[in-house]
PDB file of N, CA and C in Angstrom:
ATOM      1  N   SER E   1      52.179 104.526 147.006  1.00 77.00           N
ATOM      2  CA  SER E   1      50.812 104.099 146.796  1.00 77.00           C
ATOM      3  C   SER E   1      50.493 102.942 147.725  1.00 77.00           C
ATOM      4  N   LYS E   2      49.214 102.624 147.803  1.00 79.00           N
ATOM      5  CA  LYS E   2      48.821 101.539 148.711  1.00 79.00           C
ATOM      6  C   LYS E   2      49.380 100.193 148.249  1.00 79.00           C
ATOM      7  N   TYR E   3      49.511  99.996 146.936  1.00 78.00           N
ATOM      8  CA  TYR E   3      50.047  98.727 146.447  1.00 78.00           C
ATOM      9  C   TYR E   3      51.522  98.575 146.790  1.00 78.00           C
ATOM     10  N   ARG E   4      52.277  99.659 146.734  1.00 78.00           N
ATOM     11  CA  ARG E   4      53.688  99.594 147.124  1.00 78.00           C
ATOM     12  C   ARG E   4      53.809  99.269 148.617  1.00 78.00           C
ATOM     13  N   ALA E   5      52.940  99.849 149.420  1.00 78.00           N
ATOM     14  CA  ALA E   5      52.949  99.564 150.860  1.00 78.00           C
ATOM     15  C   ALA E   5      52.630  98.091 151.112  1.00 78.00           C
ATOM     16  N   VAL E   6      51.679  97.557 150.364  1.00 76.00           N
ATOM     17  CA  VAL E   6      51.336  96.141 150.516  1.00 76.00           C
ATOM     18  C   VAL E   6      52.522  95.269 150.123  1.00 76.00           C
ATOM     19  N   LEU E   7      53.189  95.610 149.012  1.00 75.00           N
ATOM     20  CA  LEU E   7      54.367  94.835 148.605  1.00 75.00           C
ATOM     21  C   LEU E   7      55.443  94.852 149.681  1.00 75.00           C
ATOM     22  N   ASP E   8      55.678  96.006 150.281  1.00 75.00           N
ATOM     23  CA  ASP E   8      56.659  96.095 151.364  1.00 75.00           C
ATOM     24  C   ASP E   8      56.255  95.213 152.538  1.00 75.00           C
ATOM     25  N   ALA E   9      54.977  95.243 152.890  1.00 73.00           N
ATOM     26  CA  ALA E   9      54.496  94.416 153.993  1.00 73.00           C
ATOM     27  C   ALA E   9      54.615  92.936 153.664  1.00 73.00           C
ATOM     28  N   LEU E  10      54.332  92.582 152.428  1.00 69.00           N
ATOM     29  CA  LEU E  10      54.431  91.175 152.029  1.00 69.00           C
ATOM     30  C   LEU E  10      55.862  90.674 152.074  1.00 69.00           C
ATOM     31  N   ASP E  11      56.801  91.528 151.741  1.00 71.00           N
ATOM     32  CA  ASP E  11      58.208  91.137 151.823  1.00 71.00           C
ATOM     33  C   ASP E  11      58.599  90.825 153.262  1.00 71.00           C
ATOM     34  N   ASP E  12      57.946  91.473 154.219  1.00 66.00           N
ATOM     35  CA  ASP E  12      58.243  91.257 155.630  1.00 66.00           C
ATOM     36  C   ASP E  12      57.434  90.105 156.237  1.00 66.00           C
ATOM     37  N   ALA E  13      56.476  89.570 155.496  1.00 63.00           N
ATOM     38  CA  ALA E  13      55.563  88.558 156.041  1.00 63.00           C
ATOM     39  C   ALA E  13      56.060  87.150 155.742  1.00 63.00           C
ATOM     40  N   ALA E  14      57.215  86.825 156.222  1.00 61.00           N
ATOM     41  CA  ALA E  14      57.837  85.537 155.920  1.00 61.00           C
ATOM     42  C   ALA E  14      57.058  84.349 156.469  1.00 61.00           C
ATOM     43  N   ALA E  15      56.238  84.552 157.480  1.00 57.00           N
ATOM     44  CA  ALA E  15      55.522  83.445 158.102  1.00 57.00           C
ATOM     45  C   ALA E  15      54.265  83.049 157.324  1.00 57.00           C
ATOM     46  N   ALA E  16      53.802  83.878 156.426  1.00 62.00           N
ATOM     47  CA  ALA E  16      52.585  83.576 155.666  1.00 62.00           C
ATOM     48  C   ALA E  16      52.863  82.473 154.652  1.00 62.00           C
ATOM     49  N   PRO E  17      51.812  81.744 154.268  1.00 75.00           N
ATOM     50  CA  PRO E  17      52.004  80.698 153.246  1.00 75.00           C
ATOM     51  C   PRO E  17      52.548  81.302 151.946  1.00 75.00           C
ATOM     52  N   LYS E  18      53.501  80.610 151.351  1.00 79.00           N
ATOM     53  CA  LYS E  18      54.184  81.132 150.158  1.00 79.00           C
ATOM     54  C   LYS E  18      53.219  81.401 149.008  1.00 79.00           C
ATOM     55  N   ASP E  19      52.250  80.512 148.780  1.00 82.00           N
ATOM     56  CA  ASP E  19      51.334  80.705 147.663  1.00 82.00           C
ATOM     57  C   ASP E  19      50.457  81.936 147.876  1.00 82.00           C
ATOM     58  N   ALA E  20      50.037  82.155 149.105  1.00 82.00           N
ATOM     59  CA  ALA E  20      49.225  83.340 149.401  1.00 82.00           C
ATOM     60  C   ALA E  20      50.038  84.614 149.184  1.00 82.00           C
ATOM     61  N   LEU E  21      51.284  84.595 149.567  1.00 84.00           N
ATOM     62  CA  LEU E  21      52.158  85.745 149.338  1.00 84.00           C
ATOM     63  C   LEU E  21      52.365  85.985 147.847  1.00 84.00           C
ATOM     64  N   ARG E  22      52.586  84.914 147.113  1.00 89.00           N
ATOM     65  CA  ARG E  22      52.797  85.034 145.676  1.00 89.00           C
ATOM     66  C   ARG E  22      51.574  85.629 144.996  1.00 89.00           C
ATOM     67  N   ARG E  23      50.383  85.155 145.364  1.00 90.00           N
ATOM     68  CA  ARG E  23      49.147  85.681 144.765  1.00 90.00           C
ATOM     69  C   ARG E  23      48.946  87.150 145.112  1.00 90.00           C
ATOM     70  N   ALA E  24      49.229  87.521 146.345  1.00 89.00           N
ATOM     71  CA  ALA E  24      49.066  88.923 146.754  1.00 89.00           C
ATOM     72  C   ALA E  24      50.061  89.823 146.030  1.00 89.00           C
ATOM     73  N   LYS E  25      51.308  89.369 145.924  1.00 91.00           N
ATOM     74  CA  LYS E  25      52.315  90.160 145.193  1.00 91.00           C
ATOM     75  C   LYS E  25      51.935  90.284 143.721  1.00 91.00           C
ATOM     76  N   LEU E  26      51.445  89.193 143.151  1.00 95.00           N
ATOM     77  CA  LEU E  26      51.028  89.210 141.755  1.00 95.00           C
ATOM     78  C   LEU E  26      49.933  90.254 141.537  1.00 95.00           C
ATOM     79  N   ALA E  27      48.936  90.249 142.398  1.00 95.00           N
ATOM     80  CA  ALA E  27      47.831  91.215 142.280  1.00 95.00           C
ATOM     81  C   ALA E  27      48.345  92.649 142.400  1.00 95.00           C
ATOM     82  N   CYS E  28      49.248  92.890 143.324  1.00 94.00           N
ATOM     83  CA  CYS E  28      49.807  94.240 143.494  1.00 94.00           C
ATOM     84  C   CYS E  28      50.570  94.682 142.247  1.00 94.00           C
ATOM     85  N   HIS E  29      51.410  93.806 141.723  1.00 96.00           N
ATOM     86  CA  HIS E  29      52.184  94.177 140.536  1.00 96.00           C
ATOM     87  C   HIS E  29      51.271  94.406 139.326  1.00 96.00           C
ATOM     88  N   LEU E  30      50.229  93.583 139.195  1.00 97.00           N
ATOM     89  CA  LEU E  30      49.288  93.790 138.088  1.00 97.00           C
ATOM     90  C   LEU E  30      48.582  95.135 138.221  1.00 97.00           C
ATOM     91  N   ASN E  31      48.172  95.476 139.430  1.00 96.00           N
ATOM     92  CA  ASN E  31      47.499  96.760 139.650  1.00 96.00           C
ATOM     93  C   ASN E  31      48.450  97.938 139.465  1.00 96.00           C
ATOM     94  N   LEU E  32      49.684  97.787 139.918  1.00 96.00           N
ATOM     95  CA  LEU E  32      50.665  98.857 139.715  1.00 96.00           C
ATOM     96  C   LEU E  32      50.975  99.052 138.232  1.00 96.00           C
ATOM     97  N   ALA E  33      51.014  97.965 137.477  1.00 97.00           N
ATOM     98  CA  ALA E  33      51.237  98.087 136.035  1.00 97.00           C
ATOM     99  C   ALA E  33      50.078  98.825 135.381  1.00 97.00           C
ATOM    100  N   ALA E  34      48.857  98.486 135.758  1.00 96.00           N
ATOM    101  CA  ALA E  34      47.683  99.158 135.190  1.00 96.00           C
ATOM    102  C   ALA E  34      47.672 100.634 135.556  1.00 96.00           C
ATOM    103  N   THR E  35      47.975 100.921 136.816  1.00 96.00           N
ATOM    104  CA  THR E  35      48.001 102.318 137.268  1.00 96.00           C
ATOM    105  C   THR E  35      49.079 103.106 136.532  1.00 96.00           C
ATOM    106  N   ALA E  36      50.231 102.493 136.333  1.00 96.00           N
ATOM    107  CA  ALA E  36      51.327 103.178 135.647  1.00 96.00           C
ATOM    108  C   ALA E  36      50.937 103.520 134.213  1.00 96.00           C
ATOM    109  N   ILE E  37      50.165 102.649 133.580  1.00 94.00           N
ATOM    110  CA  ILE E  37      49.736 102.910 132.201  1.00 94.00           C
ATOM    111  C   ILE E  37      48.617 103.947 132.173  1.00 94.00           C
ATOM    112  N   LEU E  38      47.581 103.728 132.969  1.00 93.00           N
ATOM    113  CA  LEU E  38      46.364 104.530 132.857  1.00 93.00           C
ATOM    114  C   LEU E  38      46.437 105.868 133.576  1.00 93.00           C
ATOM    115  N   ALA E  39      46.943 105.869 134.772  1.00 89.00           N
ATOM    116  CA  ALA E  39      46.918 107.096 135.570  1.00 89.00           C
ATOM    117  C   ALA E  39      48.227 107.872 135.485  1.00 89.00           C
ATOM    118  N   ASP E  40      49.324 107.166 135.625  1.00 80.00           N
ATOM    119  CA  ASP E  40      50.620 107.834 135.678  1.00 80.00           C
ATOM    120  C   ASP E  40      51.206 108.090 134.286  1.00 80.00           C
ATOM    121  N   ARG E  41      50.724 107.357 133.304  1.00 92.00           N
ATOM    122  CA  ARG E  41      51.277 107.443 131.948  1.00 92.00           C
ATOM    123  C   ARG E  41      52.791 107.218 131.975  1.00 92.00           C
ATOM    124  N   ASP E  42      53.169 106.160 132.692  1.00 96.00           N
ATOM    125  CA  ASP E  42      54.588 105.820 132.871  1.00 96.00           C
ATOM    126  C   ASP E  42      54.819 104.396 132.365  1.00 96.00           C
ATOM    127  N   PRO E  43      55.034 104.226 131.061  1.00 97.00           N
ATOM    128  CA  PRO E  43      55.178 102.870 130.529  1.00 97.00           C
ATOM    129  C   PRO E  43      56.394 102.119 131.070  1.00 97.00           C
ATOM    130  N   ALA E  44      57.443 102.833 131.459  1.00 97.00           N
ATOM    131  CA  ALA E  44      58.620 102.152 132.019  1.00 97.00           C
ATOM    132  C   ALA E  44      58.265 101.495 133.354  1.00 97.00           C
ATOM    133  N   ALA E  45      57.505 102.195 134.181  1.00 97.00           N
ATOM    134  CA  ALA E  45      57.059 101.612 135.449  1.00 97.00           C
ATOM    135  C   ALA E  45      56.100 100.455 135.198  1.00 97.00           C
ATOM    136  N   ALA E  46      55.225 100.607 134.218  1.00 97.00           N
ATOM    137  CA  ALA E  46      54.295  99.531 133.876  1.00 97.00           C
ATOM    138  C   ALA E  46      55.067  98.294 133.425  1.00 97.00           C
ATOM    139  N   LEU E  47      56.094  98.507 132.625  1.00 98.00           N
ATOM    140  CA  LEU E  47      56.921  97.403 132.162  1.00 98.00           C
ATOM    141  C   LEU E  47      57.601  96.699 133.333  1.00 98.00           C
ATOM    142  N   PHE E  48      58.132  97.465 134.263  1.00 98.00           N
ATOM    143  CA  PHE E  48      58.776  96.882 135.440  1.00 98.00           C
ATOM    144  C   PHE E  48      57.798  95.994 136.207  1.00 98.00           C
ATOM    145  N   HIS E  49      56.609  96.513 136.478  1.00 97.00           N
ATOM    146  CA  HIS E  49      55.645  95.750 137.282  1.00 97.00           C
ATOM    147  C   HIS E  49      55.076  94.554 136.520  1.00 97.00           C
ATOM    148  N   ALA E  50      54.889  94.686 135.218  1.00 98.00           N
ATOM    149  CA  ALA E  50      54.446  93.536 134.428  1.00 98.00           C
ATOM    150  C   ALA E  50      55.520  92.452 134.439  1.00 98.00           C
ATOM    151  N   ASP E  51      56.781  92.857 134.322  1.00 98.00           N
ATOM    152  CA  ASP E  51      57.883  91.889 134.406  1.00 98.00           C
ATOM    153  C   ASP E  51      57.897  91.176 135.757  1.00 98.00           C
ATOM    154  N   GLN E  52      57.681  91.935 136.829  1.00 97.00           N
ATOM    155  CA  GLN E  52      57.647  91.338 138.169  1.00 97.00           C
ATOM    156  C   GLN E  52      56.500  90.337 138.275  1.00 97.00           C
ATOM    157  N   ALA E  53      55.353  90.701 137.729  1.00 98.00           N
ATOM    158  CA  ALA E  53      54.203  89.795 137.751  1.00 98.00           C
ATOM    159  C   ALA E  53      54.513  88.516 136.971  1.00 98.00           C
ATOM    160  N   LEU E  54      55.171  88.661 135.839  1.00 98.00           N
ATOM    161  CA  LEU E  54      55.501  87.487 135.029  1.00 98.00           C
ATOM    162  C   LEU E  54      56.570  86.618 135.679  1.00 98.00           C
ATOM    163  N   ARG E  55      57.402  87.180 136.518  1.00 97.00           N
ATOM    164  CA  ARG E  55      58.351  86.362 137.291  1.00 97.00           C
ATOM    165  C   ARG E  55      57.593  85.471 138.278  1.00 97.00           C
ATOM    166  N   LEU E  56      56.493  85.995 138.793  1.00 96.00           N
ATOM    167  CA  LEU E  56      55.679  85.236 139.740  1.00 96.00           C
ATOM    168  C   LEU E  56      54.783  84.213 139.038  1.00 96.00           C
ATOM    169  N   ASP E  57      54.326  84.555 137.828  1.00 96.00           N
ATOM    170  CA  ASP E  57      53.412  83.689 137.081  1.00 96.00           C
ATOM    171  C   ASP E  57      53.660  83.898 135.585  1.00 96.00           C
ATOM    172  N   PRO E  58      54.561  83.107 135.001  1.00 96.00           N
ATOM    173  CA  PRO E  58      54.958  83.318 133.609  1.00 96.00           C
ATOM    174  C   PRO E  58      53.828  83.192 132.583  1.00 96.00           C
ATOM    175  N   ASP E  59      52.753  82.507 132.933  1.00 95.00           N
ATOM    176  CA  ASP E  59      51.635  82.324 132.003  1.00 95.00           C
ATOM    177  C   ASP E  59      50.457  83.251 132.299  1.00 95.00           C
ATOM    178  N   ASN E  60      50.688  84.282 133.076  1.00 96.00           N
ATOM    179  CA  ASN E  60      49.608  85.199 133.428  1.00 96.00           C
ATOM    180  C   ASN E  60      49.293  86.094 132.229  1.00 96.00           C
ATOM    181  N   THR E  61      48.121  85.885 131.644  1.00 94.00           N
ATOM    182  CA  THR E  61      47.773  86.621 130.430  1.00 94.00           C
ATOM    183  C   THR E  61      47.555  88.107 130.705  1.00 94.00           C
ATOM    184  N   THR E  62      47.047  88.445 131.867  1.00 95.00           N
ATOM    185  CA  THR E  62      46.875  89.863 132.202  1.00 95.00           C
ATOM    186  C   THR E  62      48.231  90.560 132.223  1.00 95.00           C
ATOM    187  N   ALA E  63      49.219  89.932 132.831  1.00 97.00           N
ATOM    188  CA  ALA E  63      50.565  90.514 132.870  1.00 97.00           C
ATOM    189  C   ALA E  63      51.150  90.629 131.472  1.00 97.00           C
ATOM    190  N   LEU E  64      50.933  89.613 130.650  1.00 96.00           N
ATOM    191  CA  LEU E  64      51.428  89.672 129.270  1.00 96.00           C
ATOM    192  C   LEU E  64      50.788  90.819 128.495  1.00 96.00           C
ATOM    193  N   LEU E  65      49.482  90.999 128.674  1.00 96.00           N
ATOM    194  CA  LEU E  65      48.789  92.081 127.970  1.00 96.00           C
ATOM    195  C   LEU E  65      49.227  93.452 128.476  1.00 96.00           C
ATOM    196  N   ARG E  66      49.431  93.569 129.782  1.00 97.00           N
ATOM    197  CA  ARG E  66      49.901  94.858 130.323  1.00 97.00           C
ATOM    198  C   ARG E  66      51.323  95.148 129.852  1.00 97.00           C
ATOM    199  N   ARG E  67      52.156  94.102 129.816  1.00 97.00           N
ATOM    200  CA  ARG E  67      53.518  94.316 129.335  1.00 97.00           C
ATOM    201  C   ARG E  67      53.510  94.684 127.851  1.00 97.00           C
ATOM    202  N   ALA E  68      52.652  94.045 127.073  1.00 97.00           N
ATOM    203  CA  ALA E  68      52.556  94.384 125.650  1.00 97.00           C
ATOM    204  C   ALA E  68      52.137  95.843 125.473  1.00 97.00           C
ATOM    205  N   ASP E  69      51.202  96.294 126.286  1.00 96.00           N
ATOM    206  CA  ASP E  69      50.768  97.696 126.230  1.00 96.00           C
ATOM    207  C   ASP E  69      51.940  98.623 126.549  1.00 96.00           C
ATOM    208  N   ALA E  70      52.667  98.322 127.615  1.00 97.00           N
ATOM    209  CA  ALA E  70      53.817  99.154 127.999  1.00 97.00           C
ATOM    210  C   ALA E  70      54.882  99.147 126.902  1.00 97.00           C
ATOM    211  N   LEU E  71      55.166  97.972 126.363  1.00 97.00           N
ATOM    212  CA  LEU E  71      56.179  97.872 125.312  1.00 97.00           C
ATOM    213  C   LEU E  71      55.771  98.669 124.070  1.00 97.00           C
ATOM    214  N   ALA E  72      54.502  98.601 123.716  1.00 96.00           N
ATOM    215  CA  ALA E  72      54.028  99.365 122.554  1.00 96.00           C
ATOM    216  C   ALA E  72      54.167 100.863 122.802  1.00 96.00           C
ATOM    217  N   ARG E  73      53.856 101.306 124.025  1.00 95.00           N
ATOM    218  CA  ARG E  73      53.999 102.726 124.357  1.00 95.00           C
ATOM    219  C   ARG E  73      55.461 103.170 124.348  1.00 95.00           C
ATOM    220  N   LEU E  74      56.366 102.210 124.527  1.00 96.00           N
ATOM    221  CA  LEU E  74      57.800 102.493 124.467  1.00 96.00           C
ATOM    222  C   LEU E  74      58.357 102.249 123.061  1.00 96.00           C
ATOM    223  N   ALA E  75      57.460 102.031 122.098  1.00 96.00           N
ATOM    224  CA  ALA E  75      57.807 101.790 120.692  1.00 96.00           C
ATOM    225  C   ALA E  75      58.667 100.540 120.504  1.00 96.00           C
ATOM    226  N   ARG E  76      58.484  99.560 121.375  1.00 97.00           N
ATOM    227  CA  ARG E  76      59.180  98.274 121.254  1.00 97.00           C
ATOM    228  C   ARG E  76      58.183  97.265 120.669  1.00 97.00           C
ATOM    229  N   PHE E  77      57.815  97.505 119.421  1.00 97.00           N
ATOM    230  CA  PHE E  77      56.720  96.799 118.787  1.00 97.00           C
ATOM    231  C   PHE E  77      56.942  95.298 118.595  1.00 97.00           C
ATOM    232  N   PRO E  78      58.131  94.840 118.185  1.00 97.00           N
ATOM    233  CA  PRO E  78      58.305  93.381 118.058  1.00 97.00           C
ATOM    234  C   PRO E  78      58.108  92.643 119.389  1.00 97.00           C
ATOM    235  N   SER E  79      58.603  93.226 120.470  1.00 98.00           N
ATOM    236  CA  SER E  79      58.429  92.592 121.784  1.00 98.00           C
ATOM    237  C   SER E  79      56.966  92.623 122.208  1.00 98.00           C
ATOM    238  N   ALA E  80      56.290  93.725 121.922  1.00 97.00           N
ATOM    239  CA  ALA E  80      54.860  93.821 122.250  1.00 97.00           C
ATOM    240  C   ALA E  80      54.080  92.763 121.477  1.00 97.00           C
ATOM    241  N   ARG E  81      54.384  92.625 120.206  1.00 97.00           N
ATOM    242  CA  ARG E  81      53.703  91.624 119.370  1.00 97.00           C
ATOM    243  C   ARG E  81      53.958  90.214 119.905  1.00 97.00           C
ATOM    244  N   ALA E  82      55.170  89.941 120.319  1.00 97.00           N
ATOM    245  CA  ALA E  82      55.498  88.613 120.857  1.00 97.00           C
ATOM    246  C   ALA E  82      54.673  88.310 122.105  1.00 97.00           C
ATOM    247  N   ASP E  83      54.523  89.308 122.999  1.00 96.00           N
ATOM    248  CA  ASP E  83      53.707  89.098 124.199  1.00 96.00           C
ATOM    249  C   ASP E  83      52.241  88.869 123.835  1.00 96.00           C
ATOM    250  N   LEU E  84      51.736  89.598 122.849  1.00 95.00           N
ATOM    251  CA  LEU E  84      50.349  89.404 122.419  1.00 95.00           C
ATOM    252  C   LEU E  84      50.154  88.003 121.833  1.00 95.00           C
ATOM    253  N   GLN E  85      51.128  87.533 121.078  1.00 96.00           N
ATOM    254  CA  GLN E  85      51.046  86.186 120.511  1.00 96.00           C
ATOM    255  C   GLN E  85      51.099  85.126 121.598  1.00 96.00           C
ATOM    256  N   THR E  86      51.943  85.341 122.605  1.00 96.00           N
ATOM    257  CA  THR E  86      52.019  84.396 123.725  1.00 96.00           C
ATOM    258  C   THR E  86      50.702  84.364 124.488  1.00 96.00           C
ATOM    259  N   ALA E  87      50.138  85.538 124.755  1.00 94.00           N
ATOM    260  CA  ALA E  87      48.852  85.601 125.462  1.00 94.00           C
ATOM    261  C   ALA E  87      47.767  84.899 124.650  1.00 94.00           C
ATOM    262  N   ALA E  88      47.746  85.111 123.339  1.00 94.00           N
ATOM    263  CA  ALA E  88      46.748  84.460 122.485  1.00 94.00           C
ATOM    264  C   ALA E  88      46.899  82.945 122.517  1.00 94.00           C
ATOM    265  N   ALA E  89      48.132  82.465 122.499  1.00 94.00           N
ATOM    266  CA  ALA E  89      48.366  81.022 122.562  1.00 94.00           C
ATOM    267  C   ALA E  89      47.879  80.437 123.879  1.00 94.00           C
ATOM    268  N   ILE E  90      48.094  81.162 124.971  1.00 94.00           N
ATOM    269  CA  ILE E  90      47.624  80.692 126.281  1.00 94.00           C
ATOM    270  C   ILE E  90      46.102  80.676 126.311  1.00 94.00           C
ATOM    271  N   PHE E  91      45.464  81.739 125.783  1.00 89.00           N
ATOM    272  CA  PHE E  91      43.998  81.771 125.709  1.00 89.00           C
ATOM    273  C   PHE E  91      43.483  80.581 124.898  1.00 89.00           C
ATOM    274  N   ASP E  92      44.105  80.312 123.752  1.00 90.00           N
ATOM    275  CA  ASP E  92      43.669  79.201 122.903  1.00 90.00           C
ATOM    276  C   ASP E  92      43.812  77.875 123.626  1.00 90.00           C
ATOM    277  N   ALA E  93      44.926  77.672 124.313  1.00 89.00           N
ATOM    278  CA  ALA E  93      45.150  76.424 125.047  1.00 89.00           C
ATOM    279  C   ALA E  93      44.110  76.254 126.143  1.00 89.00           C
ATOM    280  N   ARG E  94      43.781  77.338 126.837  1.00 84.00           N
ATOM    281  CA  ARG E  94      42.774  77.254 127.899  1.00 84.00           C
ATOM    282  C   ARG E  94      41.397  76.968 127.319  1.00 84.00           C
ATOM    283  N   ARG E  95      41.080  77.592 126.170  1.00 86.00           N
ATOM    284  CA  ARG E  95      39.798  77.355 125.528  1.00 86.00           C
ATOM    285  C   ARG E  95      39.705  75.898 125.093  1.00 86.00           C
ATOM    286  N   ASP E  96      40.788  75.362 124.537  1.00 82.00           N
ATOM    287  CA  ASP E  96      40.804  73.961 124.130  1.00 82.00           C
ATOM    288  C   ASP E  96      40.632  73.040 125.335  1.00 82.00           C
ATOM    289  N   ALA E  97      41.278  73.380 126.439  1.00 83.00           N
ATOM    290  CA  ALA E  97      41.156  72.566 127.652  1.00 83.00           C
ATOM    291  C   ALA E  97      39.723  72.598 128.181  1.00 83.00           C
ATOM    292  N   LEU E  98      39.086  73.762 128.140  1.00 84.00           N
ATOM    293  CA  LEU E  98      37.686  73.858 128.580  1.00 84.00           C
ATOM    294  C   LEU E  98      36.775  73.030 127.682  1.00 84.00           C
ATOM    295  N   ALA E  99      37.007  73.089 126.376  1.00 83.00           N
ATOM    296  CA  ALA E  99      36.207  72.298 125.452  1.00 83.00           C
ATOM    297  C   ALA E  99      36.389  70.804 125.722  1.00 83.00           C
ATOM    298  N   LEU E 100      37.613  70.392 125.976  1.00 80.00           N
ATOM    299  CA  LEU E 100      37.876  68.980 126.293  1.00 80.00           C
ATOM    300  C   LEU E 100      37.179  68.587 127.586  1.00 80.00           C
ATOM    301  N   ASP E 101      37.228  69.446 128.601  1.00 80.00           N
ATOM    302  CA  ASP E 101      36.545  69.152 129.864  1.00 80.00           C
ATOM    303  C   ASP E 101      35.039  69.008 129.654  1.00 80.00           C
ATOM    304  N   ARG E 102      34.461  69.895 128.855  1.00 82.00           N
ATOM    305  CA  ARG E 102      33.012  69.823 128.595  1.00 82.00           C
ATOM    306  C   ARG E 102      32.654  68.531 127.849  1.00 82.00           C
ATOM    307  N   THR E 103      33.469  68.180 126.882  1.00 80.00           N
ATOM    308  CA  THR E 103      33.215  66.962 126.125  1.00 80.00           C
ATOM    309  C   THR E 103      33.341  65.755 127.033  1.00 80.00           C
ATOM    310  N   THR E 104      34.354  65.731 127.854  1.00 79.00           N
ATOM    311  CA  THR E 104      34.566  64.620 128.790  1.00 79.00           C
ATOM    312  C   THR E 104      33.413  64.525 129.771  1.00 79.00           C
ATOM    313  N   ALA E 105      32.919  65.655 130.255  1.00 79.00           N
ATOM    314  CA  ALA E 105      31.799  65.649 131.199  1.00 79.00           C
ATOM    315  C   ALA E 105      30.545  65.086 130.556  1.00 79.00           C
ATOM    316  N   ARG E 106      30.333  65.364 129.276  1.00 78.00           N
ATOM    317  CA  ARG E 106      29.161  64.830 128.587  1.00 78.00           C
ATOM    318  C   ARG E 106      29.254  63.312 128.416  1.00 78.00           C
ATOM    319  N   LEU E 107      30.471  62.799 128.355  1.00 79.00           N
ATOM    320  CA  LEU E 107      30.665  61.351 128.182  1.00 79.00           C
ATOM    321  C   LEU E 107      30.460  60.575 129.470  1.00 79.00           C
ATOM    322  N   ASP E 108      30.584  61.272 130.592  1.00 69.00           N
ATOM    323  CA  ASP E 108      30.459  60.591 131.903  1.00 69.00           C
ATOM    324  C   ASP E 108      29.032  60.288 132.257  1.00 69.00           C
TER     325      ASP E 108
END
């Protein structure tokens, strides 16, 4: 697929800035996980790519949700539930941070 080709090219692009490479790889793995679930109906492949995405960004809620979907399709329900709880905690923390930023901005 085109995402696999991009990943191969990124592995060879050692001269590019590391953060740009990490973001591009993350996007590819997230898209491959989604494709594996929706089009290929291959939860094992989705799990692999979600895991790869989480290695690049452990707090990525999209990767956590895709991995939870793959785990549920593989009948690994406790692990799926744990990923959903982690994603919810990250969402809550971000919402709290946004609320704090808004409150702080009003005080300025």
